[in-house]
């Protein structure tokens, strides 16, 4: 099943529809100029009938942990560091204060470079 159908379904849920209809999914895909198959939309609606998207995500979230971190070697090390800071107890407050620092992005000056011409 293509992700575009599930994505459109979840967009409708985020838009306030508890159980989106086939028409809701079609409207979202049409708005994006995305082609679709009627039977695939019907299959999504059939499988999600009577189920809450939020509950299904929460239930399946644990399954993602079994898949690993993805992305690169650095991801695993970061998770271990967070656990060590939490286990430290007294020093955890200082580490949390350091993490709250927000980097301010500098605005770009007027540049004479135009990527598209």
mmCIF file of C-alpha atoms in Angstrom:
data_model
loop_
_atom_site.group_PDB
_atom_site.id
_atom_site.type_symbol
_atom_site.label_atom_id
_atom_site.label_comp_id
_atom_site.label_asym_id
_atom_site.label_seq_id
_atom_site.Cartn_x
_atom_site.Cartn_y
_atom_site.Cartn_z
ATOM 1 C CA UNK A 1 0.000 0.000 0.000
ATOM 2 C CA UNK A 2 1.497 3.331 -1.025
ATOM 3 C CA UNK A 3 2.293 5.856 1.664
ATOM 4 C CA UNK A 4 0.373 8.572 -0.149
ATOM 5 C CA UNK A 5 -2.922 6.972 0.896
ATOM 6 C CA UNK A 6 -1.918 6.648 4.529
ATOM 7 C CA UNK A 7 -0.415 10.118 4.474
ATOM 8 C CA UNK A 8 -3.631 11.612 3.125
ATOM 9 C CA UNK A 9 -5.626 9.671 5.726
ATOM 10 C CA UNK A 10 -3.447 10.993 8.542
ATOM 11 C CA UNK A 11 -3.610 14.531 7.162
ATOM 12 C CA UNK A 12 -7.392 14.300 7.370
ATOM 13 C CA UNK A 13 -7.103 13.053 10.964
ATOM 14 C CA UNK A 14 -4.856 15.993 11.812
ATOM 15 C CA UNK A 15 -7.415 18.231 10.152
ATOM 16 C CA UNK A 16 -10.036 17.119 12.665
ATOM 17 C CA UNK A 17 -11.699 14.099 11.021
ATOM 18 C CA UNK A 18 -11.775 11.229 13.503
ATOM 19 C CA UNK A 19 -12.576 8.657 10.795
ATOM 20 C CA UNK A 20 -11.871 10.180 7.357
ATOM 21 C CA UNK A 21 -13.984 9.000 4.448
ATOM 22 C CA UNK A 22 -12.843 8.055 0.970
ATOM 23 C CA UNK A 23 -14.009 11.490 -0.147
ATOM 24 C CA UNK A 24 -11.759 13.174 2.409
ATOM 25 C CA UNK A 25 -8.743 11.227 1.181
ATOM 26 C CA UNK A 26 -9.577 11.956 -2.459
ATOM 27 C CA UNK A 27 -9.928 15.673 -1.722
ATOM 28 C CA UNK A 28 -6.470 15.796 -0.132
ATOM 29 C CA UNK A 29 -4.846 13.860 -2.967
ATOM 30 C CA UNK A 30 -6.652 15.980 -5.573
ATOM 31 C CA UNK A 31 -5.507 19.179 -3.865
ATOM 32 C CA UNK A 32 -1.923 17.998 -4.229
ATOM 33 C CA UNK A 33 -2.404 16.934 -7.847
ATOM 34 C CA UNK A 34 -1.672 13.331 -6.877
ATOM 35 C CA UNK A 35 -3.130 10.460 -8.868
ATOM 36 C CA UNK A 36 -4.820 7.675 -6.952
ATOM 37 C CA UNK A 37 -6.582 4.355 -7.303
ATOM 38 C CA UNK A 38 -10.129 4.051 -5.969
ATOM 39 C CA UNK A 39 -9.559 0.504 -4.690
ATOM 40 C CA UNK A 40 -6.516 1.537 -2.656
ATOM 41 C CA UNK A 41 -8.473 4.321 -0.976
ATOM 42 C CA UNK A 42 -11.275 1.855 -0.234
ATOM 43 C CA UNK A 43 -8.734 -0.566 1.270
ATOM 44 C CA UNK A 44 -7.339 2.125 3.592
ATOM 45 C CA UNK A 45 -10.840 3.076 4.751
ATOM 46 C CA UNK A 46 -11.774 -0.582 5.222
ATOM 47 C CA UNK A 47 -8.692 -1.368 7.314
ATOM 48 C CA UNK A 48 -9.036 1.757 9.442
ATOM 49 C CA UNK A 49 -12.788 1.408 9.982
ATOM 50 C CA UNK A 50 -13.585 1.597 13.689
ATOM 51 C CA UNK A 51 -9.966 2.223 14.668
ATOM 52 C CA UNK A 52 -8.356 5.361 15.994
ATOM 53 C CA UNK A 53 -5.262 6.493 14.089
ATOM 54 C CA UNK A 54 -3.723 7.827 17.303
ATOM 55 C CA UNK A 55 -4.161 4.490 19.076
ATOM 56 C CA UNK A 56 -2.744 2.557 16.114
ATOM 57 C CA UNK A 57 0.334 4.784 16.060
ATOM 58 C CA UNK A 58 0.823 4.410 19.803
ATOM 59 C CA UNK A 59 0.446 0.633 19.551
ATOM 60 C CA UNK A 60 2.891 0.355 16.668
ATOM 61 C CA UNK A 61 5.425 2.810 18.054
ATOM 62 C CA UNK A 62 7.186 0.096 20.055
ATOM 63 C CA UNK A 63 7.718 -1.891 16.872
ATOM 64 C CA UNK A 64 9.865 0.917 15.453
ATOM 65 C CA UNK A 65 12.331 0.496 18.317
ATOM 66 C CA UNK A 66 13.061 -3.031 17.098
ATOM 67 C CA UNK A 67 14.080 -1.611 13.721
ATOM 68 C CA UNK A 68 17.005 0.368 15.122
ATOM 69 C CA UNK A 69 17.785 4.048 15.000
ATOM 70 C CA UNK A 70 18.384 4.372 11.283
ATOM 71 C CA UNK A 71 20.343 7.161 9.694
ATOM 72 C CA UNK A 72 23.944 6.741 10.820
ATOM 73 C CA UNK A 73 26.350 5.554 13.422
ATOM 74 C CA UNK A 74 26.023 8.663 15.579
ATOM 75 C CA UNK A 75 22.368 8.111 16.471
ATOM 76 C CA UNK A 76 22.982 5.216 18.846
ATOM 77 C CA UNK A 77 25.630 7.031 20.861
ATOM 78 C CA UNK A 78 23.348 9.984 21.526
ATOM 79 C CA UNK A 79 20.702 7.771 23.065
ATOM 80 C CA UNK A 80 23.171 6.180 25.472
ATOM 81 C CA UNK A 81 24.402 9.544 26.619
ATOM 82 C CA UNK A 82 20.895 10.629 27.507
ATOM 83 C CA UNK A 83 20.393 7.542 29.652
ATOM 84 C CA UNK A 84 23.671 8.114 31.485
ATOM 85 C CA UNK A 85 22.707 11.697 32.291
ATOM 86 C CA UNK A 86 19.351 10.558 33.653
ATOM 87 C CA UNK A 87 21.018 7.899 35.800
ATOM 88 C CA UNK A 88 23.493 10.456 37.204
ATOM 89 C CA UNK A 89 20.834 12.035 39.396
ATOM 90 C CA UNK A 90 22.387 15.214 40.826
ATOM 91 C CA UNK A 91 24.192 16.319 37.668
ATOM 92 C CA UNK A 92 21.121 15.938 35.480
ATOM 93 C CA UNK A 93 19.910 19.489 36.123
ATOM 94 C CA UNK A 94 23.098 21.047 34.760
ATOM 95 C CA UNK A 95 22.976 18.873 31.643
ATOM 96 C CA UNK A 96 19.353 19.814 31.034
ATOM 97 C CA UNK A 97 20.200 23.510 31.331
ATOM 98 C CA UNK A 98 22.927 23.112 28.722
ATOM 99 C CA UNK A 99 20.548 21.372 26.308
ATOM 100 C CA UNK A 100 18.006 24.183 26.556
ATOM 101 C CA UNK A 101 20.376 26.680 24.952
ATOM 102 C CA UNK A 102 18.928 27.623 21.595
ATOM 103 C CA UNK A 103 21.148 28.546 18.712
ATOM 104 C CA UNK A 104 20.024 31.719 17.028
ATOM 105 C CA UNK A 105 20.250 31.525 13.266
ATOM 106 C CA UNK A 106 21.804 34.495 11.588
ATOM 107 C CA UNK A 107 19.829 36.078 8.815
ATOM 108 C CA UNK A 108 21.485 35.951 5.457
ATOM 109 C CA UNK A 109 22.779 39.214 4.127
ATOM 110 C CA UNK A 110 21.950 40.348 0.607
ATOM 111 C CA UNK A 111 23.913 37.861 -1.481
ATOM 112 C CA UNK A 112 24.700 38.258 -5.174
ATOM 113 C CA UNK A 113 24.268 34.518 -5.744
ATOM 114 C CA UNK A 114 21.171 33.217 -7.462
ATOM 115 C CA UNK A 115 20.902 29.462 -7.785
ATOM 116 C CA UNK A 116 18.355 29.565 -10.591
ATOM 117 C CA UNK A 117 19.772 32.210 -12.774
#
